[in-house]
Amino acid sequence: MAQEQHGYPPIDEHGVIGDLKTVALVNLDGAIDYMCHPNFDSPTVFASLLDAKNGGAFSITPQLSGLRRRQMYLPDTNILISRFLAPEGVAEISDFMPVDRSGRVIRRAKAVQGDIRFSLSCTPRPHYGRSVPQVTIYHDCAYFETHGEGDDEYAVFRINTPVELTEIQGGVTAEFTLKAGDTAFFIFERVEVSGHGPEYDESYVVQAFKDTSNFWRDWLARSTYRGRWREMVHRSALVLKLLTSYEYGSIVAAATFGLPEELGGIRNWDYRYTWVRDAAFCLYALLRLGFKDEAMDFFHWLHRRTAACHQDGSMQVMYAIDGSNDLAESSLEHMAGYQGSRPVRIGNGAYDQLQLDIYGDLLDAVYLASKRNGSLHHAFWLRLVQTVEFVCEHWQEPDEGIWEVRGGRKEFLSSRFMCWVAVDRAMRMAAKFSLPAPLERWRMVRDEIKRDVFANFWDEDAGTFVQYKGSRAVDASTLLMPLVKFISPTDPYWLSTMRAIKKRLLSDCLVKRYDNADAPVDGLTGSEGAFTTCSFWYVECLARSGDVKMARLLFEKMLSYSNHLGLYSEELSTSGEHLGNFPQALTHLALISAAYALNESLEGENIAESTHRGEEPAART
């Protein structure tokens, strides 16, 4: 593990703001150290989180000695408030992005108590830190003009503020003092031409704050979830909404790229894309919470992707948020990487892998949406039939699997049982809507897949389903088996597998994806932390198996591993340090699903107990 380097705050010491087109990360010191613009997957304009020296940042820092730092979200919103407490006073910085897809960041500094001196530094570094802009100050605005690597990458950003700014190389600084109760605003945005752009004043900032607050509160008020852990479930919902494209309806896997799964290691991927695999999880979670519009928007995005399927019915693993399919991977060799973790990758080389499990996710998502809509378009169904036929022809082939390994194809268990899901859900839809389909052929394939799983992926000596055919390793993706109804959560085969996962992959409440040291499979050097998504899958499996008390204990423990705002990155180290890209959509989806299942189980226990005592059963939530 690389030694900690100066200038890199812990990944979990961040909040996230956004406008449904892009996001920005704000650390506890009051600095925006990561932001792509204008879209989730655009080049960065601030990226000191990935290169402390040359990445660029926008910091507003109270000059207080011995200060304590706090962050919170304005309740039921994605407006972030950072507070700085010290003997000589209290300062506050509010950060938000108006939900108008302008990419505009509004920052407001306030002296809550005492007279507070602030320092400001804004050093945009567009095009992934490759460009040092030319700076021009006009009255109350500073303009940052850059051409990037070519004339076609011309861009102009600016800060609008009543605070006097001083030009430095490629940026601006300021020193200003606010008396108790006073505020100062700073608006960062992109404009068409240097020296031009809208004019703002304090009244605009106040109104934008109110409008943004009302947007998020009105949106969250549509939630139908009334169960336990509502605050964490709703925070997860707000994170998912932040990661959703207003224009396309797609949901990115995470806000960031290049953050390491191991400090100093090479597992540094780009997650600013939309995975087909996440579709069923997204629809399930959004529909459970009552966010039907978002669920259907994502479904329609998925629908459009099936229209672009290959002739044989196959699909890509992931797509850009706009549905484009070229995600060629490259490395930003000029970037130092988070605490020296290199290479810093953009694009994702797994996009053209064969991952057969995605077809189960696709068909499961369509099944959920069709139950919601009560129908399925005929032309869409014909495309799905072609995809199911592809599954029927290829389900026995080795692939790269759910974890997108780069160590060669194998016959992975998760791919095998998700192929079963694909055929099973297609059969259910054909029967429900009286759709034309070769049901007898599909039934034979579905049953053959299940027989194959029990014949070739069950280790009788170890009493567990194994990671891939011929191996003895266990894999946390197996936790999906009861969740997709491949096997009963109380089946003896499954309960035995749960014991094996507990013994070999579980530590406290943290679950690793697999043991790469014991049975190398992914083709990469180094190790990684516990996978937060798998930890919540484990909780849900426990709840569904009937071990509700243990499920609740582990769920509560997992909640304690979130950061101070209730956010999760992709992985957790043995010391609880957040690793990988942040915040991670799939983790928050798994949290919602686990909370829903656990709450149902606890309500079921309450009903059973009340009935046993002769009381009226409590209402189900």
Coordinates of C-alpha atoms in Angstrom, one line a residue:
M1 CA 0.0 0.0 0.0
A2 CA 1.3 3.4 -0.9
Q3 CA 2.1 5.8 1.9
E4 CA -0.4 8.6 2.4
Q5 CA 0.5 11.6 0.4
H6 CA -0.3 15.3 1.2
G7 CA -3.2 16.9 -0.6
Y8 CA -5.5 13.9 -0.9
P9 CA -8.4 14.0 1.5
P10 CA -10.0 10.6 2.3
I11 CA -12.6 9.6 -0.3
D12 CA -15.3 9.4 2.4
E13 CA -14.7 13.0 3.5
H14 CA -16.8 14.3 0.6
G15 CA -20.4 15.3 -0.1
V16 CA -21.8 15.5 -3.6
I17 CA -24.0 18.0 -5.3
G18 CA -25.5 18.0 -8.8
D19 CA -28.1 19.1 -11.3
L20 CA -29.1 15.9 -13.1
K21 CA -26.5 16.5 -15.8
T22 CA -23.3 16.5 -13.8
V23 CA -22.0 16.4 -10.2
A24 CA -19.3 18.0 -8.1
L25 CA -17.6 16.6 -5.0
V26 CA -17.0 18.9 -2.0
N27 CA -14.6 17.9 0.7
L28 CA -14.7 18.7 4.4
D29 CA -12.2 21.5 3.9
G30 CA -14.7 23.4 1.7
A31 CA -13.0 22.6 -1.6
I32 CA -14.6 21.3 -4.8
D33 CA -11.9 18.9 -5.9
Y34 CA -13.7 16.9 -8.5
M35 CA -16.2 18.0 -11.2
C36 CA -16.8 17.0 -14.8
H37 CA -18.4 19.5 -17.1
P38 CA -20.9 19.7 -18.7
N39 CA -21.9 16.1 -18.4
F40 CA -21.3 13.2 -16.0
D41 CA -18.8 11.7 -18.5
S42 CA -17.3 14.9 -19.8
P43 CA -13.6 15.8 -19.1
T44 CA -13.0 17.3 -15.6
V45 CA -12.6 20.9 -14.9
F46 CA -11.6 20.3 -11.3
A47 CA -9.7 17.1 -10.4
S48 CA -7.3 17.7 -7.6
L49 CA -8.7 14.5 -6.1
L50 CA -6.9 12.7 -8.8
D51 CA -3.9 15.0 -9.1
A52 CA -3.3 17.3 -6.1
K53 CA -0.8 19.5 -7.9
N54 CA -2.2 19.8 -11.4
G55 CA -5.9 18.7 -11.3
G56 CA -7.4 22.0 -10.3
A57 CA -9.8 22.9 -7.4
F58 CA -12.1 25.6 -6.1
S59 CA -11.6 26.1 -2.4
I60 CA -13.1 28.5 0.1
T61 CA -11.4 28.2 3.5
P62 CA -12.2 30.0 6.8
Q63 CA -9.0 31.1 8.4
L64 CA -9.7 29.7 11.9
S65 CA -7.3 28.0 14.3
G66 CA -8.2 24.7 15.8
L67 CA -11.3 24.4 13.8
R68 CA -13.7 21.5 13.7
R69 CA -15.3 20.5 10.4
R70 CA -18.9 19.4 9.9
Q71 CA -21.0 18.6 6.9
M72 CA -24.7 18.0 6.5
Y73 CA -27.4 18.1 3.8
L74 CA -30.2 20.5 4.2
P75 CA -32.9 18.0 5.2
D76 CA -34.5 16.1 2.3
T77 CA -32.4 17.9 -0.3
N78 CA -29.0 17.7 -2.1
I79 CA -27.9 21.1 -0.8
L80 CA -24.7 20.6 1.1
I81 CA -23.7 22.7 4.1
S82 CA -20.2 22.7 5.4
R83 CA -19.6 24.2 8.9
F84 CA -16.3 25.3 10.5
L85 CA -16.4 25.7 14.3
A86 CA -13.6 27.4 16.3
P87 CA -13.2 29.4 19.5
E88 CA -13.1 32.6 17.6
G89 CA -16.3 32.0 15.5
V90 CA -18.4 29.7 13.3
A91 CA -18.3 29.8 9.5
E92 CA -20.6 28.1 7.0
I93 CA -20.4 27.3 3.2
S94 CA -23.5 26.3 1.3
D95 CA -23.0 24.5 -2.0
F96 CA -25.7 23.5 -4.6
M97 CA -26.4 23.3 -8.3
P98 CA -29.7 24.7 -9.5
V99 CA -31.6 21.9 -11.2
D100 CA -31.7 23.6 -14.6
R101 CA -29.0 21.5 -16.2
S102 CA -26.8 24.6 -16.6
G103 CA -23.9 23.1 -14.8
R104 CA -23.8 26.2 -12.6
V105 CA -22.3 25.8 -9.1
I106 CA -23.5 28.3 -6.5
R107 CA -21.4 28.7 -3.3
R108 CA -22.3 31.0 -0.4
A109 CA -19.9 31.7 2.4
K110 CA -21.4 33.0 5.7
A111 CA -20.0 34.2 9.0
V112 CA -22.4 32.6 11.5
Q113 CA -20.7 33.8 14.7
G114 CA -17.8 36.3 14.9
D115 CA -16.0 38.1 12.2
I116 CA -14.5 35.4 9.8
R117 CA -11.6 35.8 7.4
F118 CA -11.8 33.6 4.3
S119 CA -9.3 32.6 1.7
L120 CA -10.4 31.7 -1.8
S121 CA -8.6 29.9 -4.6
C122 CA -10.0 28.9 -7.9
T123 CA -7.8 27.1 -10.4
P124 CA -9.8 25.4 -13.2
R125 CA -7.9 22.8 -15.2
P126 CA -10.2 21.8 -18.0
H127 CA -9.7 18.7 -20.3
Y128 CA -8.6 16.4 -17.5
G129 CA -6.1 18.8 -16.2
R130 CA -4.3 19.2 -19.5
S131 CA -5.2 22.9 -19.9
V132 CA -4.0 25.9 -17.9
P133 CA -6.5 28.7 -18.8
Q134 CA -5.8 32.3 -19.6
V135 CA -7.4 34.5 -16.9
T136 CA -9.1 37.8 -17.4
I137 CA -10.9 39.8 -14.7
Y138 CA -13.7 42.2 -15.6
H139 CA -15.4 44.0 -12.7
D140 CA -17.1 41.3 -10.6
C141 CA -16.2 38.3 -12.8
A142 CA -13.0 36.3 -13.6
Y143 CA -13.0 34.5 -16.9
F144 CA -10.9 31.3 -17.6
E145 CA -10.4 30.7 -21.3
T146 CA -8.8 27.6 -22.7
H147 CA -8.4 25.9 -26.1
G148 CA -7.5 22.5 -24.7
E149 CA -5.5 20.4 -27.1
G150 CA -7.1 21.9 -30.2
D151 CA -9.3 24.7 -31.4
D152 CA -12.4 22.5 -31.2
E153 CA -12.0 22.3 -27.4
Y154 CA -12.4 26.0 -26.8
A155 CA -14.1 26.6 -23.4
V156 CA -14.7 29.6 -21.2
F157 CA -15.5 29.3 -17.5
R158 CA -16.1 32.2 -15.1
I159 CA -16.6 33.1 -11.4
N160 CA -19.2 35.8 -10.6
T161 CA -18.8 37.3 -7.1
P162 CA -18.9 40.7 -5.4
V163 CA -15.6 39.7 -3.7
E164 CA -12.5 41.3 -5.2
L165 CA -10.4 38.7 -7.0
T166 CA -6.7 38.6 -7.7
E167 CA -5.2 36.9 -10.8
I168 CA -2.6 34.2 -10.5
Q169 CA -1.2 31.8 -13.0
G170 CA -4.2 29.9 -14.4
G171 CA -6.5 31.0 -11.6
V172 CA -7.6 33.6 -9.0
T173 CA -7.4 34.1 -5.3
A174 CA -9.1 36.3 -2.8
E175 CA -8.9 37.2 0.9
F176 CA -12.1 38.6 2.4
T177 CA -13.7 39.1 5.8
L178 CA -17.4 38.7 6.7
K179 CA -18.9 40.1 9.8
A180 CA -21.3 38.0 11.8
G181 CA -24.5 37.4 9.8
D182 CA -22.9 38.6 6.5
T183 CA -22.7 36.4 3.3
A184 CA -20.8 36.4 0.0
F185 CA -21.7 34.4 -3.0
F186 CA -19.6 32.8 -5.8
I187 CA -21.1 31.4 -9.0
F188 CA -19.0 29.2 -11.2
E189 CA -20.3 28.4 -14.7
R190 CA -19.4 28.0 -18.3
V191 CA -20.2 30.8 -20.7
E192 CA -20.0 31.2 -24.5
V193 CA -17.5 34.0 -24.8
S194 CA -15.0 35.6 -22.4
G195 CA -16.4 38.9 -21.0
H196 CA -20.0 37.9 -21.5
G197 CA -22.7 36.1 -19.5
P198 CA -25.7 36.6 -17.2
E199 CA -25.5 39.1 -14.3
Y200 CA -26.3 37.9 -10.8
D201 CA -26.9 39.5 -7.5
E202 CA -27.7 38.3 -3.9
S203 CA -31.5 38.1 -4.7
Y204 CA -30.8 35.6 -7.5
V205 CA -28.8 33.4 -5.1
V206 CA -31.5 33.5 -2.5
Q207 CA -34.2 32.6 -5.0
A208 CA -32.0 29.8 -6.5
F209 CA -31.5 28.3 -3.1
K210 CA -35.2 28.3 -2.4
D211 CA -36.0 26.8 -5.8
T212 CA -33.4 24.1 -5.5
S213 CA -34.6 23.2 -2.0
N214 CA -38.2 23.0 -3.1
F215 CA -37.2 20.9 -6.1
W216 CA -35.6 18.2 -4.0
R217 CA -38.2 18.3 -1.2
D218 CA -41.0 18.0 -3.7
W219 CA -39.3 15.1 -5.4
L220 CA -38.6 13.2 -2.2
A221 CA -42.2 13.8 -1.0
R222 CA -43.3 11.4 -3.8
S223 CA -41.6 8.5 -1.9
T224 CA -44.1 5.9 -0.6
Y225 CA -41.6 4.3 1.8
R226 CA -42.8 4.4 5.4
G227 CA -40.6 1.7 6.9
R228 CA -37.6 1.7 9.2
W229 CA -34.3 3.5 8.4
R230 CA -36.3 6.0 6.3
E231 CA -33.6 8.6 6.6
M232 CA -30.9 6.3 5.1
V233 CA -33.3 5.0 2.5
H234 CA -34.3 8.5 1.4
R235 CA -30.6 9.6 1.3
S236 CA -29.9 6.7 -1.0
A237 CA -32.8 7.7 -3.2
L238 CA -31.5 11.3 -3.3
V239 CA -28.1 9.9 -4.4
L240 CA -29.6 7.8 -7.1
K241 CA -31.5 10.9 -8.4
L242 CA -28.3 12.9 -8.4
L243 CA -26.7 10.1 -10.6
T244 CA -29.7 10.2 -13.1
S245 CA -29.5 11.9 -16.4
Y246 CA -32.5 14.2 -16.8
E247 CA -32.1 14.2 -20.5
Y248 CA -31.7 10.5 -21.1
G249 CA -33.1 8.7 -18.0
S250 CA -30.0 6.6 -17.6
I251 CA -28.2 6.2 -14.2
V252 CA -24.4 6.3 -14.0
A253 CA -22.8 3.6 -11.9
A254 CA -20.8 6.3 -9.9
A255 CA -19.9 9.9 -10.1
T256 CA -16.2 9.4 -10.5
F257 CA -13.4 7.6 -12.4
G258 CA -9.9 6.6 -11.4
L259 CA -10.4 6.3 -7.6
P260 CA -8.6 3.1 -6.5
E261 CA -9.9 -0.1 -5.0
E262 CA -6.5 -0.4 -3.4
L263 CA -4.3 2.6 -2.5
G264 CA -1.4 2.7 -4.8
G265 CA -2.9 -0.1 -6.9
I266 CA -4.0 -0.4 -10.5
R267 CA -7.7 -1.2 -10.1
N268 CA -8.8 2.3 -11.0
W269 CA -11.8 2.1 -13.3
D270 CA -14.1 4.6 -14.9
Y271 CA -17.7 4.2 -13.6
R272 CA -19.4 7.2 -15.3
Y273 CA -21.4 5.0 -17.6
T274 CA -24.7 3.0 -17.4
W275 CA -24.5 -0.8 -17.0
V276 CA -27.3 -3.0 -18.3
R277 CA -26.6 -5.1 -15.2
D278 CA -27.9 -2.3 -12.9
A279 CA -31.3 -2.1 -14.8
A280 CA -33.2 -4.6 -12.7
F281 CA -31.8 -3.3 -9.4
C282 CA -32.7 0.3 -10.4
L283 CA -36.3 -0.6 -11.5
Y284 CA -36.9 -2.7 -8.4
A285 CA -35.6 0.0 -6.0
L286 CA -37.3 2.9 -7.7
L287 CA -40.7 1.1 -8.0
R288 CA -40.5 0.0 -4.4
L289 CA -40.1 3.6 -3.3
G290 CA -42.8 4.9 -5.5
F291 CA -40.6 6.8 -8.0
K292 CA -42.4 5.4 -11.0
D293 CA -41.4 8.2 -13.4
E294 CA -37.7 7.6 -12.9
A295 CA -38.2 3.8 -13.2
M296 CA -40.0 4.2 -16.5
D297 CA -37.5 6.8 -17.8
F298 CA -34.7 4.2 -17.2
F299 CA -36.8 1.5 -18.7
H300 CA -37.4 3.6 -21.9
W301 CA -33.6 4.2 -22.1
L302 CA -33.1 0.4 -21.8
H303 CA -35.8 -0.1 -24.5
R304 CA -33.9 2.1 -26.9
R305 CA -30.7 0.1 -26.3
T306 CA -32.5 -3.1 -27.3
A307 CA -33.5 -1.4 -30.6
A308 CA -29.7 -1.2 -31.3
C309 CA -29.0 -4.8 -30.4
H310 CA -26.7 -6.8 -32.7
Q311 CA -28.4 -8.9 -35.3
D312 CA -28.1 -12.0 -33.1
G313 CA -29.9 -10.2 -30.2
S314 CA -26.7 -9.6 -28.1
M315 CA -26.0 -6.4 -26.3
Q316 CA -23.1 -4.5 -24.8
V317 CA -22.4 -4.7 -21.1
M318 CA -22.5 -0.9 -20.7
Y319 CA -23.2 2.3 -22.6
A320 CA -22.5 6.0 -22.3
I321 CA -25.4 8.0 -20.7
D322 CA -26.6 9.0 -24.1
G323 CA -26.6 5.4 -25.3
S324 CA -23.5 5.6 -27.4
N325 CA -21.4 2.5 -27.5
D326 CA -17.7 3.4 -27.9
L327 CA -16.2 3.4 -24.5
A328 CA -12.6 2.7 -25.5
E329 CA -10.3 2.7 -22.5
S330 CA -7.2 4.8 -22.2
S331 CA -4.9 6.1 -19.4
L332 CA -4.3 9.7 -18.4
E333 CA -0.6 9.4 -18.1
H334 CA -0.1 13.0 -17.0
M335 CA -2.2 12.6 -13.9
A336 CA -0.6 11.5 -10.6
G337 CA -3.5 9.5 -9.4
Y338 CA -5.2 9.5 -6.0
Q339 CA -2.4 9.0 -3.5
G340 CA -0.2 7.8 -6.4
S341 CA -2.7 5.1 -7.6
R342 CA -2.0 4.8 -11.3
P343 CA -3.0 4.4 -14.1
V344 CA -5.9 6.9 -14.0
R345 CA -8.2 5.3 -16.6
I346 CA -11.0 6.9 -18.6
G347 CA -13.3 4.8 -20.8
N348 CA -13.9 1.2 -19.8
G349 CA -12.3 -1.7 -21.6
A350 CA -15.0 -4.1 -20.3
Y351 CA -17.7 -2.6 -22.5
D352 CA -17.2 -5.2 -25.3
Q353 CA -16.7 -8.2 -23.0
L354 CA -19.0 -11.2 -23.1
Q355 CA -21.0 -11.1 -19.8
L356 CA -23.9 -13.4 -20.1
D357 CA -25.5 -12.5 -16.8
I358 CA -26.6 -9.1 -18.2
Y359 CA -29.5 -10.8 -20.2
G360 CA -31.0 -12.0 -16.9
D361 CA -30.8 -8.5 -15.6
L362 CA -32.4 -7.1 -18.8
L363 CA -35.3 -9.5 -18.9
D364 CA -35.9 -9.1 -15.2
A365 CA -36.1 -5.3 -15.6
V366 CA -38.5 -5.7 -18.5
Y367 CA -40.6 -8.1 -16.5
L368 CA -40.8 -5.6 -13.6
A369 CA -41.7 -2.8 -16.0
S370 CA -44.3 -4.9 -17.9
K371 CA -46.0 -5.8 -14.6
R372 CA -46.1 -2.1 -13.8
N373 CA -47.5 -1.1 -17.2
G374 CA -49.8 -4.1 -17.7
S375 CA -48.6 -4.6 -21.3
L376 CA -45.6 -5.0 -23.5
H377 CA -45.2 -3.5 -27.0
H378 CA -45.2 -6.2 -29.7
A379 CA -42.2 -4.9 -31.6
F380 CA -40.2 -4.7 -28.3
W381 CA -41.3 -8.3 -27.6
L382 CA -40.0 -9.5 -30.9
R383 CA -36.6 -8.0 -30.2
L384 CA -36.6 -9.7 -26.7
V385 CA -37.4 -13.0 -28.3
Q386 CA -34.3 -12.6 -30.4
T387 CA -32.2 -11.9 -27.3
V388 CA -33.7 -14.9 -25.4
E389 CA -32.8 -17.1 -28.4
F390 CA -29.2 -15.7 -28.2
V391 CA -29.2 -16.8 -24.5
C392 CA -30.5 -20.3 -25.5
E393 CA -27.7 -20.7 -28.0
H394 CA -24.8 -19.4 -25.8
W395 CA -25.6 -20.1 -22.1
Q396 CA -23.0 -22.8 -21.8
E397 CA -20.1 -20.6 -23.0
P398 CA -17.4 -19.2 -20.8
D399 CA -17.4 -15.4 -20.3
E400 CA -15.9 -12.6 -18.3
G401 CA -18.7 -12.7 -15.7
I402 CA -20.3 -10.2 -13.4
W403 CA -17.0 -8.9 -12.0
E404 CA -15.6 -8.2 -15.5
V405 CA -12.4 -10.2 -15.0
R406 CA -9.4 -9.7 -17.2
G407 CA -7.8 -13.0 -16.6
G408 CA -9.6 -15.0 -19.2
R409 CA -13.1 -16.4 -19.7
K410 CA -14.6 -19.1 -17.5
E411 CA -18.0 -20.7 -16.9
F412 CA -19.1 -18.5 -14.1
L413 CA -22.0 -19.6 -11.9
S414 CA -23.5 -16.1 -11.8
S415 CA -23.7 -16.0 -15.6
R416 CA -25.2 -19.4 -15.6
F417 CA -28.1 -18.8 -13.2
M418 CA -28.8 -15.3 -14.7
C419 CA -29.2 -17.0 -18.1
W420 CA -31.9 -19.1 -16.3
V421 CA -33.5 -15.8 -15.1
A422 CA -33.5 -14.5 -18.7
V423 CA -35.4 -17.5 -20.0
D424 CA -37.7 -17.7 -16.9
R425 CA -38.8 -14.1 -17.1
A426 CA -39.4 -14.3 -20.8
M427 CA -41.6 -17.3 -20.2
R428 CA -43.5 -15.5 -17.5
M429 CA -44.2 -12.5 -19.8
A430 CA -45.2 -14.7 -22.7
A431 CA -47.8 -16.4 -20.5
K432 CA -49.0 -13.2 -18.8
F433 CA -49.6 -11.3 -22.0
S434 CA -50.3 -14.2 -24.4
L435 CA -47.3 -13.4 -26.5
P436 CA -46.0 -15.6 -29.3
A437 CA -42.9 -17.6 -28.1
P438 CA -41.3 -21.1 -28.5
L439 CA -42.3 -21.9 -24.9
E440 CA -41.6 -25.6 -25.0
R441 CA -38.0 -24.9 -26.3
W442 CA -37.5 -22.3 -23.6
R443 CA -38.8 -24.5 -20.9
M444 CA -36.4 -27.2 -21.9
V445 CA -33.4 -24.8 -21.9
R446 CA -34.5 -23.3 -18.5
D447 CA -34.7 -26.7 -16.9
E448 CA -31.4 -27.8 -18.5
I449 CA -29.7 -24.7 -17.0
K450 CA -31.0 -25.5 -13.5
R451 CA -29.9 -29.1 -13.8
D452 CA -26.4 -27.9 -15.0
V453 CA -26.0 -25.6 -12.0
F454 CA -26.7 -28.3 -9.5
A455 CA -24.6 -30.9 -11.4
N456 CA -21.5 -28.8 -12.1
F457 CA -21.4 -25.9 -9.7
W458 CA -22.2 -27.7 -6.4
D459 CA -19.2 -28.7 -4.3
E460 CA -20.5 -31.6 -2.2
D461 CA -17.5 -31.8 0.1
A462 CA -17.5 -28.0 0.9
G463 CA -21.3 -27.8 0.9
T464 CA -21.4 -24.7 -1.3
F465 CA -22.1 -23.5 -4.8
V466 CA -18.7 -22.5 -6.4
Q467 CA -17.5 -19.5 -8.3
Y468 CA -17.1 -21.2 -11.7
K469 CA -17.1 -24.7 -13.1
G470 CA -14.2 -26.7 -11.9
S471 CA -13.3 -24.4 -9.0
R472 CA -13.6 -24.7 -5.3
A473 CA -13.8 -20.9 -4.6
V474 CA -16.9 -19.1 -3.3
D475 CA -18.2 -15.9 -4.8
A476 CA -20.5 -13.3 -3.3
S477 CA -22.4 -13.0 -6.6
T478 CA -23.9 -16.3 -5.5
L479 CA -26.0 -14.1 -3.0
L480 CA -28.2 -13.2 -6.0
M481 CA -29.5 -16.7 -6.4
P482 CA -32.4 -16.4 -3.9
L483 CA -32.9 -12.7 -4.7
V484 CA -33.7 -13.6 -8.3
K485 CA -35.8 -16.6 -7.3
F486 CA -33.4 -19.2 -8.7
I487 CA -33.5 -21.0 -5.3
S488 CA -35.5 -20.7 -2.2
P489 CA -33.8 -18.6 0.6
T490 CA -34.5 -21.5 3.0
D491 CA -33.4 -24.3 0.7
P492 CA -30.7 -26.5 2.5
Y493 CA -28.3 -26.1 -0.5
W494 CA -28.6 -22.4 -0.1
L495 CA -28.3 -22.3 3.7
S496 CA -25.2 -24.4 3.4
T497 CA -23.8 -21.9 0.8
M498 CA -24.5 -19.0 3.1
R499 CA -22.4 -20.7 5.8
A500 CA -19.6 -21.1 3.4
I501 CA -19.8 -17.4 2.4
K502 CA -19.8 -16.4 6.0
K503 CA -16.8 -18.5 6.8
R504 CA -14.7 -17.5 3.7
L505 CA -15.8 -14.0 2.6
L506 CA -17.4 -12.3 5.6
S507 CA -15.6 -10.2 8.2
D508 CA -17.9 -8.5 10.8
C509 CA -20.6 -7.3 8.4
L510 CA -18.3 -6.8 5.4
V511 CA -18.3 -9.2 2.4
K512 CA -15.6 -9.5 -0.2
R513 CA -16.6 -10.4 -3.7
Y514 CA -14.2 -13.3 -3.8
D515 CA -10.8 -14.3 -2.4
N516 CA -8.4 -13.4 -5.1
A517 CA -5.4 -14.3 -3.0
D518 CA -6.7 -17.8 -2.4
A519 CA -8.0 -18.4 -5.9
P520 CA -6.8 -15.8 -8.4
V521 CA -9.4 -15.2 -11.1
D522 CA -9.5 -11.6 -12.2
G523 CA -6.1 -11.4 -13.9
L524 CA -4.9 -8.4 -11.9
T525 CA -2.2 -7.9 -9.3
G526 CA -3.0 -6.6 -5.8
S527 CA -6.1 -6.9 -3.7
E528 CA -9.2 -5.0 -2.9
G529 CA -11.6 -4.2 0.0
A530 CA -15.0 -5.5 0.9
F531 CA -17.6 -4.8 -1.7
T532 CA -20.3 -2.7 -0.1
T533 CA -23.0 -3.9 -2.5
C534 CA -22.4 -7.6 -1.5
S535 CA -22.6 -6.7 2.1
F536 CA -26.1 -5.5 1.7
W537 CA -27.0 -8.5 -0.5
Y538 CA -25.8 -10.7 2.4
V539 CA -28.1 -8.8 4.8
E540 CA -31.1 -9.3 2.5
C541 CA -30.4 -13.0 2.1
L542 CA -30.2 -13.4 5.8
A543 CA -33.6 -11.6 6.2
R544 CA -35.2 -13.7 3.6
S545 CA -33.8 -16.9 5.1
G546 CA -35.5 -16.1 8.4
D547 CA -32.5 -15.0 10.4
V548 CA -34.0 -11.6 10.9
K549 CA -32.2 -10.7 14.2
M550 CA -28.7 -11.2 12.7
A551 CA -29.8 -9.5 9.5
R552 CA -30.8 -6.4 11.4
L553 CA -27.6 -6.4 13.4
L554 CA -25.4 -6.6 10.3
F555 CA -27.6 -4.0 8.5
E556 CA -27.2 -1.5 11.4
K557 CA -23.4 -2.2 11.4
M558 CA -23.3 -1.5 7.6
L559 CA -25.0 1.8 8.2
S560 CA -22.2 2.7 10.6
Y561 CA -19.7 2.3 7.7
S562 CA -21.3 5.0 5.6
N563 CA -19.6 8.4 5.6
H564 CA -20.8 11.3 7.6
L565 CA -23.5 12.1 5.1
G566 CA -24.8 8.5 4.6
L567 CA -22.9 8.0 1.4
Y568 CA -21.0 4.9 0.2
S569 CA -18.1 4.3 -2.1
E570 CA -17.6 1.0 -4.0
E571 CA -15.5 -0.7 -1.3
L572 CA -14.3 -0.6 2.3
S573 CA -10.9 -1.5 3.6
T574 CA -10.4 -3.6 6.7
S575 CA -10.1 -0.4 8.7
G576 CA -13.4 1.0 7.2
E577 CA -11.7 3.3 4.8
H578 CA -13.7 4.0 1.7
L579 CA -12.1 2.8 -1.6
G580 CA -13.1 3.0 -5.2
N581 CA -15.5 5.2 -7.1
F582 CA -17.9 7.4 -5.1
P583 CA -20.8 7.5 -4.5
Q584 CA -21.6 4.1 -5.8
A585 CA -25.2 3.7 -7.2
L586 CA -25.3 -0.1 -6.9
T587 CA -24.5 0.1 -3.2
H588 CA -27.3 2.5 -2.5
L589 CA -29.7 0.3 -4.6
A590 CA -28.7 -2.7 -2.5
L591 CA -29.2 -0.7 0.7
I592 CA -32.7 0.2 -0.4
S593 CA -33.5 -3.4 -1.3
A594 CA -32.1 -4.8 2.0
A595 CA -34.0 -2.2 4.0
Y596 CA -37.2 -3.0 2.3
A597 CA -36.8 -6.8 2.7
L598 CA -35.7 -6.5 6.3
N599 CA -38.5 -4.1 7.2
E600 CA -41.0 -6.5 5.7
S601 CA -39.5 -9.4 7.7
L602 CA -39.7 -7.4 10.9
E603 CA -43.3 -6.4 10.2
G604 CA -44.1 -10.0 9.6
E605 CA -42.6 -11.0 12.9
N606 CA -44.7 -8.2 14.6
I607 CA -47.9 -9.5 12.9
A608 CA -47.1 -13.1 14.0
E609 CA -46.4 -12.0 17.6
S610 CA -49.6 -9.8 17.7
T611 CA -51.7 -12.7 16.4
H612 CA -50.2 -15.1 18.8
R613 CA -51.1 -12.8 21.7
G614 CA -54.7 -12.4 20.3
E615 CA -54.1 -8.8 19.2
E616 CA -55.2 -7.2 16.0
P617 CA -52.3 -7.5 13.4
A618 CA -50.4 -4.4 12.8
A619 CA -50.8 -2.7 9.4
R620 CA -48.2 -3.7 6.8
T621 CA -46.0 -0.8 5.6

